[in-house]
Amino acid sequence: MARGAGWMVMLRMADRVLGVISLGILARMLLPEHFGLVALAGSLGGLLEILSELSVELALIRGSQSDRRLYDSAWTIKIVRGLVVSVILLLLAPTVARFFAEPRIEVVVYYLALASFILSFENIGVVEFRKHLAFEKEFTYLFL
């Protein structure tokens, strides 16, 4: 258990380091007002992600069997959820731009919708690592 906790701490630390590095790169590339646009769009995307979370991964972890069909179904559910979130973002983009009186945010929300859909194709098999507490495998998968 202690080894698993160590791997999870390393995973979080590596994630934070990569976040700081990417923030530094963005700070050099973007103007301060662009950060505000990304923050507004990100808030909307984050809210939709939270409200639409189905916890299919937790259901797979808690389940007693590791049936391939369950994983396939969970992956399909995640893709459909990503598609629904993306469509909602696409439909809300013009309204958000009008609400904030900032037309540039519309394009940012469009890109966020695309990213949300692409990220929904994440490999569901990683859940198997968490189920069996093989955090070193998850760490290796996520950072290599």
Short mmCIF file of N, CA and C in Angstrom, two decimals:
data_model
loop_
_atom_site.label_atom_id
_atom_site.label_comp_id
_atom_site.label_asym_id
_atom_site.label_seq_id
_atom_site.Cartn_x
_atom_site.Cartn_y
_atom_site.Cartn_z
N MET A 1 0.83 -1.19 0.00
CA MET A 1 0.00 0.00 0.00
C MET A 1 0.87 1.26 0.00
N ALA A 2 1.99 1.22 0.75
CA ALA A 2 2.87 2.39 0.82
C ALA A 2 3.50 2.65 -0.54
N ARG A 3 3.85 1.59 -1.27
CA ARG A 3 4.42 1.78 -2.61
C ARG A 3 3.41 2.45 -3.53
N GLY A 4 2.16 2.00 -3.44
CA GLY A 4 1.11 2.60 -4.26
C GLY A 4 0.92 4.07 -3.94
N ALA A 5 0.96 4.40 -2.66
CA ALA A 5 0.83 5.81 -2.25
C ALA A 5 2.01 6.62 -2.78
N GLY A 6 3.20 6.03 -2.75
CA GLY A 6 4.38 6.72 -3.29
C GLY A 6 4.23 7.01 -4.77
N TRP A 7 3.72 6.05 -5.52
CA TRP A 7 3.51 6.26 -6.95
C TRP A 7 2.47 7.33 -7.20
N MET A 8 1.42 7.35 -6.38
CA MET A 8 0.39 8.38 -6.55
C MET A 8 0.94 9.77 -6.24
N VAL A 9 1.79 9.86 -5.21
CA VAL A 9 2.42 11.15 -4.89
C VAL A 9 3.31 11.59 -6.05
N MET A 10 4.09 10.65 -6.61
CA MET A 10 4.93 11.00 -7.76
C MET A 10 4.09 11.42 -8.95
N LEU A 11 2.96 10.75 -9.16
CA LEU A 11 2.06 11.10 -10.25
C LEU A 11 1.54 12.52 -10.09
N ARG A 12 1.11 12.86 -8.88
CA ARG A 12 0.59 14.22 -8.62
C ARG A 12 1.70 15.26 -8.77
N MET A 13 2.89 14.95 -8.27
CA MET A 13 4.00 15.90 -8.38
C MET A 13 4.38 16.13 -9.84
N ALA A 14 4.48 15.05 -10.60
CA ALA A 14 4.81 15.18 -12.02
C ALA A 14 3.74 15.97 -12.76
N ASP A 15 2.49 15.74 -12.40
CA ASP A 15 1.39 16.48 -13.01
C ASP A 15 1.51 17.97 -12.69
N ARG A 16 1.84 18.30 -11.46
CA ARG A 16 2.00 19.71 -11.05
C ARG A 16 3.18 20.35 -11.78
N VAL A 17 4.29 19.63 -11.89
CA VAL A 17 5.46 20.18 -12.58
C VAL A 17 5.13 20.45 -14.04
N LEU A 18 4.47 19.51 -14.69
CA LEU A 18 4.07 19.73 -16.08
C LEU A 18 3.10 20.89 -16.20
N GLY A 19 2.21 21.06 -15.22
CA GLY A 19 1.29 22.19 -15.22
C GLY A 19 2.01 23.52 -15.11
N VAL A 20 3.01 23.59 -14.25
CA VAL A 20 3.79 24.83 -14.09
C VAL A 20 4.57 25.13 -15.37
N ILE A 21 5.15 24.11 -15.97
CA ILE A 21 5.90 24.30 -17.21
C ILE A 21 4.97 24.80 -18.33
N SER A 22 3.81 24.16 -18.48
CA SER A 22 2.89 24.59 -19.53
C SER A 22 2.35 25.99 -19.26
N LEU A 23 2.14 26.33 -17.99
CA LEU A 23 1.70 27.68 -17.64
C LEU A 23 2.77 28.70 -17.99
N GLY A 24 4.02 28.36 -17.74
CA GLY A 24 5.13 29.25 -18.11
C GLY A 24 5.21 29.46 -19.61
N ILE A 25 5.02 28.41 -20.36
CA ILE A 25 5.04 28.53 -21.83
C ILE A 25 3.88 29.40 -22.30
N LEU A 26 2.69 29.17 -21.73
CA LEU A 26 1.53 29.98 -22.11
C LEU A 26 1.72 31.44 -21.72
N ALA A 27 2.36 31.69 -20.58
CA ALA A 27 2.58 33.06 -20.14
C ALA A 27 3.47 33.82 -21.12
N ARG A 28 4.39 33.12 -21.75
CA ARG A 28 5.25 33.76 -22.74
C ARG A 28 4.52 33.98 -24.06
N MET A 29 3.55 33.14 -24.36
CA MET A 29 2.88 33.21 -25.66
C MET A 29 1.63 34.09 -25.66
N LEU A 30 0.93 34.15 -24.53
CA LEU A 30 -0.36 34.84 -24.49
C LEU A 30 -0.28 36.18 -23.78
N LEU A 31 -1.18 37.05 -24.15
CA LEU A 31 -1.34 38.31 -23.43
C LEU A 31 -2.20 38.06 -22.19
N PRO A 32 -2.11 38.94 -21.18
CA PRO A 32 -2.91 38.73 -19.96
C PRO A 32 -4.41 38.62 -20.22
N GLU A 33 -4.94 39.39 -21.16
CA GLU A 33 -6.39 39.31 -21.41
C GLU A 33 -6.79 37.97 -22.01
N HIS A 34 -5.84 37.31 -22.69
CA HIS A 34 -6.14 35.99 -23.24
C HIS A 34 -6.30 34.96 -22.13
N PHE A 35 -5.56 35.13 -21.03
CA PHE A 35 -5.73 34.23 -19.90
C PHE A 35 -7.15 34.32 -19.36
N GLY A 36 -7.71 35.51 -19.35
CA GLY A 36 -9.08 35.69 -18.89
C GLY A 36 -10.08 34.97 -19.77
N LEU A 37 -9.85 35.03 -21.08
CA LEU A 37 -10.74 34.32 -22.01
C LEU A 37 -10.68 32.81 -21.78
N VAL A 38 -9.47 32.31 -21.61
CA VAL A 38 -9.31 30.88 -21.38
C VAL A 38 -9.93 30.49 -20.04
N ALA A 39 -9.79 31.35 -19.04
CA ALA A 39 -10.37 31.05 -17.72
C ALA A 39 -11.90 31.01 -17.79
N LEU A 40 -12.50 31.95 -18.50
CA LEU A 40 -13.96 31.95 -18.63
C LEU A 40 -14.45 30.71 -19.37
N ALA A 41 -13.80 30.41 -20.48
CA ALA A 41 -14.20 29.22 -21.24
C ALA A 41 -13.95 27.95 -20.43
N GLY A 42 -12.81 27.90 -19.74
CA GLY A 42 -12.50 26.74 -18.92
C GLY A 42 -13.49 26.54 -17.78
N SER A 43 -13.99 27.64 -17.23
CA SER A 43 -15.00 27.54 -16.17
C SER A 43 -16.27 26.90 -16.70
N LEU A 44 -16.68 27.32 -17.88
CA LEU A 44 -17.87 26.74 -18.49
C LEU A 44 -17.66 25.25 -18.79
N GLY A 45 -16.51 24.94 -19.39
CA GLY A 45 -16.21 23.54 -19.69
C GLY A 45 -16.11 22.69 -18.44
N GLY A 46 -15.47 23.22 -17.41
CA GLY A 46 -15.35 22.48 -16.15
C GLY A 46 -16.70 22.22 -15.51
N LEU A 47 -17.57 23.22 -15.55
CA LEU A 47 -18.91 23.06 -15.00
C LEU A 47 -19.68 21.96 -15.72
N LEU A 48 -19.61 21.97 -17.04
CA LEU A 48 -20.30 20.92 -17.81
C LEU A 48 -19.70 19.55 -17.54
N GLU A 49 -18.38 19.47 -17.41
CA GLU A 49 -17.73 18.19 -17.12
C GLU A 49 -18.19 17.65 -15.77
N ILE A 50 -18.25 18.52 -14.77
CA ILE A 50 -18.67 18.09 -13.44
C ILE A 50 -20.13 17.65 -13.44
N LEU A 51 -20.98 18.43 -14.07
CA LEU A 51 -22.41 18.12 -14.08
C LEU A 51 -22.74 16.85 -14.87
N SER A 52 -21.88 16.50 -15.82
CA SER A 52 -22.17 15.33 -16.66
C SER A 52 -21.36 14.10 -16.27
N GLU A 53 -20.61 14.17 -15.18
CA GLU A 53 -19.78 13.04 -14.76
C GLU A 53 -20.66 11.83 -14.43
N LEU A 54 -20.34 10.70 -15.04
CA LEU A 54 -21.14 9.49 -14.86
C LEU A 54 -20.45 8.44 -13.99
N SER A 55 -19.19 8.63 -13.66
CA SER A 55 -18.42 7.73 -12.79
C SER A 55 -18.39 6.29 -13.30
N VAL A 56 -18.29 6.12 -14.60
CA VAL A 56 -18.22 4.75 -15.13
C VAL A 56 -16.92 4.08 -14.71
N GLU A 57 -15.86 4.86 -14.54
CA GLU A 57 -14.59 4.27 -14.11
C GLU A 57 -14.71 3.70 -12.70
N LEU A 58 -15.39 4.43 -11.82
CA LEU A 58 -15.59 3.92 -10.46
C LEU A 58 -16.42 2.64 -10.46
N ALA A 59 -17.39 2.57 -11.33
CA ALA A 59 -18.21 1.36 -11.43
C ALA A 59 -17.36 0.17 -11.86
N LEU A 60 -16.42 0.40 -12.78
CA LEU A 60 -15.53 -0.68 -13.21
C LEU A 60 -14.59 -1.11 -12.08
N ILE A 61 -14.11 -0.14 -11.32
CA ILE A 61 -13.20 -0.45 -10.21
C ILE A 61 -13.92 -1.25 -9.14
N ARG A 62 -15.12 -0.87 -8.82
CA ARG A 62 -15.89 -1.55 -7.77
C ARG A 62 -16.40 -2.92 -8.19
N GLY A 63 -16.60 -3.12 -9.48
CA GLY A 63 -17.14 -4.38 -9.97
C GLY A 63 -16.22 -5.56 -9.68
N SER A 64 -16.81 -6.71 -9.48
CA SER A 64 -16.03 -7.90 -9.14
C SER A 64 -15.41 -8.56 -10.37
N GLN A 65 -15.96 -8.31 -11.53
CA GLN A 65 -15.45 -8.95 -12.74
C GLN A 65 -14.80 -7.93 -13.67
N SER A 66 -13.85 -8.42 -14.45
CA SER A 66 -13.16 -7.58 -15.42
C SER A 66 -13.52 -8.04 -16.83
N ASP A 67 -14.76 -7.94 -17.16
CA ASP A 67 -15.26 -8.39 -18.45
C ASP A 67 -14.97 -7.35 -19.53
N ARG A 68 -14.44 -7.79 -20.64
CA ARG A 68 -14.10 -6.89 -21.75
C ARG A 68 -15.33 -6.11 -22.21
N ARG A 69 -16.49 -6.74 -22.21
CA ARG A 69 -17.72 -6.06 -22.66
C ARG A 69 -18.07 -4.88 -21.76
N LEU A 70 -17.81 -5.01 -20.46
CA LEU A 70 -18.06 -3.89 -19.54
C LEU A 70 -17.15 -2.71 -19.86
N TYR A 71 -15.89 -3.02 -20.14
CA TYR A 71 -14.94 -1.96 -20.48
C TYR A 71 -15.31 -1.30 -21.81
N ASP A 72 -15.73 -2.10 -22.77
CA ASP A 72 -16.16 -1.54 -24.06
C ASP A 72 -17.37 -0.64 -23.89
N SER A 73 -18.31 -1.08 -23.07
CA SER A 73 -19.51 -0.26 -22.82
C SER A 73 -19.16 1.03 -22.11
N ALA A 74 -18.28 0.94 -21.11
CA ALA A 74 -17.87 2.14 -20.38
C ALA A 74 -17.17 3.12 -21.30
N TRP A 75 -16.32 2.61 -22.19
CA TRP A 75 -15.61 3.48 -23.14
C TRP A 75 -16.60 4.17 -24.07
N THR A 76 -17.58 3.43 -24.54
CA THR A 76 -18.61 4.00 -25.41
C THR A 76 -19.41 5.07 -24.67
N ILE A 77 -19.77 4.80 -23.43
CA ILE A 77 -20.50 5.79 -22.63
C ILE A 77 -19.69 7.06 -22.48
N LYS A 78 -18.38 6.92 -22.23
CA LYS A 78 -17.53 8.10 -22.09
C LYS A 78 -17.46 8.90 -23.39
N ILE A 79 -17.42 8.22 -24.52
CA ILE A 79 -17.38 8.92 -25.81
C ILE A 79 -18.70 9.65 -26.06
N VAL A 80 -19.81 8.99 -25.79
CA VAL A 80 -21.12 9.63 -25.98
C VAL A 80 -21.24 10.84 -25.06
N ARG A 81 -20.80 10.70 -23.81
CA ARG A 81 -20.81 11.83 -22.88
C ARG A 81 -19.95 12.97 -23.41
N GLY A 82 -18.77 12.65 -23.92
CA GLY A 82 -17.90 13.68 -24.49
C GLY A 82 -18.54 14.37 -25.68
N LEU A 83 -19.24 13.60 -26.49
CA LEU A 83 -19.94 14.18 -27.64
C LEU A 83 -21.05 15.12 -27.18
N VAL A 84 -21.82 14.70 -26.18
CA VAL A 84 -22.91 15.54 -25.67
C VAL A 84 -22.36 16.83 -25.07
N VAL A 85 -21.30 16.72 -24.26
CA VAL A 85 -20.69 17.92 -23.67
C VAL A 85 -20.18 18.84 -24.77
N SER A 86 -19.56 18.28 -25.80
CA SER A 86 -19.04 19.09 -26.90
C SER A 86 -20.15 19.80 -27.66
N VAL A 87 -21.24 19.10 -27.91
CA VAL A 87 -22.37 19.72 -28.61
C VAL A 87 -22.96 20.85 -27.77
N ILE A 88 -23.09 20.62 -26.47
CA ILE A 88 -23.61 21.68 -25.59
C ILE A 88 -22.69 22.89 -25.62
N LEU A 89 -21.38 22.65 -25.57
CA LEU A 89 -20.42 23.76 -25.64
C LEU A 89 -20.54 24.51 -26.97
N LEU A 90 -20.68 23.76 -28.05
CA LEU A 90 -20.83 24.40 -29.37
C LEU A 90 -22.09 25.26 -29.42
N LEU A 91 -23.16 24.77 -28.83
CA LEU A 91 -24.41 25.52 -28.84
C LEU A 91 -24.36 26.73 -27.91
N LEU A 92 -23.62 26.62 -26.81
CA LEU A 92 -23.54 27.72 -25.85
C LEU A 92 -22.53 28.80 -26.23
N ALA A 93 -21.60 28.49 -27.12
CA ALA A 93 -20.51 29.42 -27.44
C ALA A 93 -21.01 30.81 -27.85
N PRO A 94 -21.95 30.94 -28.79
CA PRO A 94 -22.42 32.29 -29.15
C PRO A 94 -23.11 33.01 -27.99
N THR A 95 -23.86 32.27 -27.20
CA THR A 95 -24.55 32.87 -26.06
C THR A 95 -23.56 33.37 -25.01
N VAL A 96 -22.54 32.59 -24.76
CA VAL A 96 -21.50 32.99 -23.79
C VAL A 96 -20.79 34.24 -24.30
N ALA A 97 -20.50 34.29 -25.59
CA ALA A 97 -19.83 35.47 -26.16
C ALA A 97 -20.70 36.72 -26.01
N ARG A 98 -21.98 36.58 -26.23
CA ARG A 98 -22.89 37.73 -26.06
C ARG A 98 -23.02 38.11 -24.59
N PHE A 99 -23.12 37.12 -23.71
CA PHE A 99 -23.28 37.38 -22.28
C PHE A 99 -22.10 38.18 -21.72
N PHE A 100 -20.90 37.79 -22.10
CA PHE A 100 -19.71 38.48 -21.60
C PHE A 100 -19.29 39.64 -22.49
N ALA A 101 -20.04 39.89 -23.57
CA ALA A 101 -19.73 40.97 -24.52
C ALA A 101 -18.28 40.85 -25.00
N GLU A 102 -17.90 39.62 -25.28
CA GLU A 102 -16.53 39.34 -25.73
C GLU A 102 -16.58 38.31 -26.85
N PRO A 103 -16.56 38.76 -28.10
CA PRO A 103 -16.71 37.82 -29.22
C PRO A 103 -15.56 36.81 -29.33
N ARG A 104 -14.38 37.15 -28.81
CA ARG A 104 -13.24 36.24 -28.94
C ARG A 104 -13.41 34.96 -28.12
N ILE A 105 -14.26 35.02 -27.10
CA ILE A 105 -14.44 33.83 -26.26
C ILE A 105 -15.17 32.72 -27.02
N GLU A 106 -15.92 33.09 -28.03
CA GLU A 106 -16.66 32.08 -28.81
C GLU A 106 -15.71 31.07 -29.43
N VAL A 107 -14.62 31.56 -30.01
CA VAL A 107 -13.64 30.67 -30.65
C VAL A 107 -12.97 29.78 -29.60
N VAL A 108 -12.68 30.35 -28.44
CA VAL A 108 -12.05 29.56 -27.37
C VAL A 108 -12.98 28.43 -26.93
N VAL A 109 -14.26 28.71 -26.82
CA VAL A 109 -15.23 27.67 -26.44
C VAL A 109 -15.32 26.60 -27.53
N TYR A 110 -15.22 27.00 -28.79
CA TYR A 110 -15.23 26.01 -29.87
C TYR A 110 -14.04 25.05 -29.74
N TYR A 111 -12.86 25.60 -29.47
CA TYR A 111 -11.69 24.75 -29.29
C TYR A 111 -11.83 23.87 -28.05
N LEU A 112 -12.43 24.41 -27.02
CA LEU A 112 -12.67 23.63 -25.80
C LEU A 112 -13.62 22.47 -26.09
N ALA A 113 -14.62 22.70 -26.92
CA ALA A 113 -15.55 21.63 -27.31
C ALA A 113 -14.81 20.53 -28.06
N LEU A 114 -13.93 20.93 -28.96
CA LEU A 114 -13.14 19.94 -29.71
C LEU A 114 -12.25 19.15 -28.76
N ALA A 115 -11.58 19.84 -27.85
CA ALA A 115 -10.70 19.16 -26.89
C ALA A 115 -11.49 18.20 -26.01
N SER A 116 -12.66 18.61 -25.58
CA SER A 116 -13.49 17.75 -24.74
C SER A 116 -13.86 16.46 -25.47
N PHE A 117 -14.19 16.58 -26.74
CA PHE A 117 -14.54 15.39 -27.51
C PHE A 117 -13.33 14.48 -27.71
N ILE A 118 -12.19 15.06 -28.04
CA ILE A 118 -10.98 14.26 -28.26
C ILE A 118 -10.56 13.54 -26.98
N LEU A 119 -10.63 14.24 -25.85
CA LEU A 119 -10.23 13.64 -24.58
C LEU A 119 -11.16 12.53 -24.12
N SER A 120 -12.36 12.48 -24.67
CA SER A 120 -13.28 11.41 -24.29
C SER A 120 -12.84 10.05 -24.83
N PHE A 121 -11.89 10.03 -25.74
CA PHE A 121 -11.38 8.78 -26.30
C PHE A 121 -10.25 8.18 -25.47
N GLU A 122 -10.06 8.68 -24.25
CA GLU A 122 -9.01 8.17 -23.37
C GLU A 122 -9.16 6.67 -23.17
N ASN A 123 -8.04 5.99 -23.10
CA ASN A 123 -8.01 4.54 -22.93
C ASN A 123 -8.66 4.14 -21.60
N ILE A 124 -9.74 3.42 -21.67
CA ILE A 124 -10.47 3.00 -20.46
C ILE A 124 -9.73 1.88 -19.74
N GLY A 125 -8.80 1.23 -20.41
CA GLY A 125 -8.06 0.12 -19.81
C GLY A 125 -7.19 0.53 -18.63
N VAL A 126 -6.88 1.82 -18.52
CA VAL A 126 -6.09 2.31 -17.39
C VAL A 126 -6.81 2.06 -16.07
N VAL A 127 -8.12 1.94 -16.13
CA VAL A 127 -8.91 1.67 -14.92
C VAL A 127 -8.47 0.34 -14.30
N GLU A 128 -8.05 -0.59 -15.13
CA GLU A 128 -7.59 -1.89 -14.64
C GLU A 128 -6.38 -1.71 -13.71
N PHE A 129 -5.51 -0.76 -14.02
CA PHE A 129 -4.36 -0.48 -13.15
C PHE A 129 -4.83 -0.01 -11.78
N ARG A 130 -5.79 0.90 -11.78
CA ARG A 130 -6.30 1.43 -10.51
C ARG A 130 -7.03 0.34 -9.71
N LYS A 131 -7.76 -0.49 -10.42
CA LYS A 131 -8.52 -1.56 -9.76
C LYS A 131 -7.60 -2.50 -8.99
N HIS A 132 -6.44 -2.78 -9.57
CA HIS A 132 -5.49 -3.71 -8.95
C HIS A 132 -4.37 -2.97 -8.23
N LEU A 133 -4.56 -1.67 -8.01
CA LEU A 133 -3.60 -0.82 -7.29
C LEU A 133 -2.20 -0.88 -7.91
N ALA A 134 -2.13 -1.00 -9.23
CA ALA A 134 -0.85 -1.01 -9.95
C ALA A 134 -0.53 0.41 -10.42
N PHE A 135 -0.30 1.28 -9.44
CA PHE A 135 -0.13 2.70 -9.75
C PHE A 135 1.16 2.97 -10.53
N GLU A 136 2.18 2.11 -10.37
CA GLU A 136 3.41 2.31 -11.15
C GLU A 136 3.13 2.14 -12.64
N LYS A 137 2.22 1.24 -12.99
CA LYS A 137 1.85 1.07 -14.39
C LYS A 137 1.09 2.29 -14.91
N GLU A 138 0.20 2.82 -14.07
CA GLU A 138 -0.54 4.02 -14.46
C GLU A 138 0.41 5.19 -14.65
N PHE A 139 1.36 5.34 -13.73
CA PHE A 139 2.36 6.40 -13.84
C PHE A 139 3.14 6.27 -15.14
N THR A 140 3.61 5.06 -15.42
CA THR A 140 4.37 4.81 -16.65
C THR A 140 3.52 5.11 -17.88
N TYR A 141 2.27 4.69 -17.88
CA TYR A 141 1.38 4.94 -19.01
C TYR A 141 1.16 6.43 -19.24
N LEU A 142 0.92 7.17 -18.17
CA LEU A 142 0.57 8.58 -18.30
C LEU A 142 1.76 9.46 -18.66
N PHE A 143 2.98 9.05 -18.30
CA PHE A 143 4.12 9.94 -18.52
C PHE A 143 5.15 9.41 -19.50
N LEU A 144 4.84 8.34 -20.19
CA LEU A 144 5.77 7.87 -21.23
C LEU A 144 5.11 7.79 -22.56
#
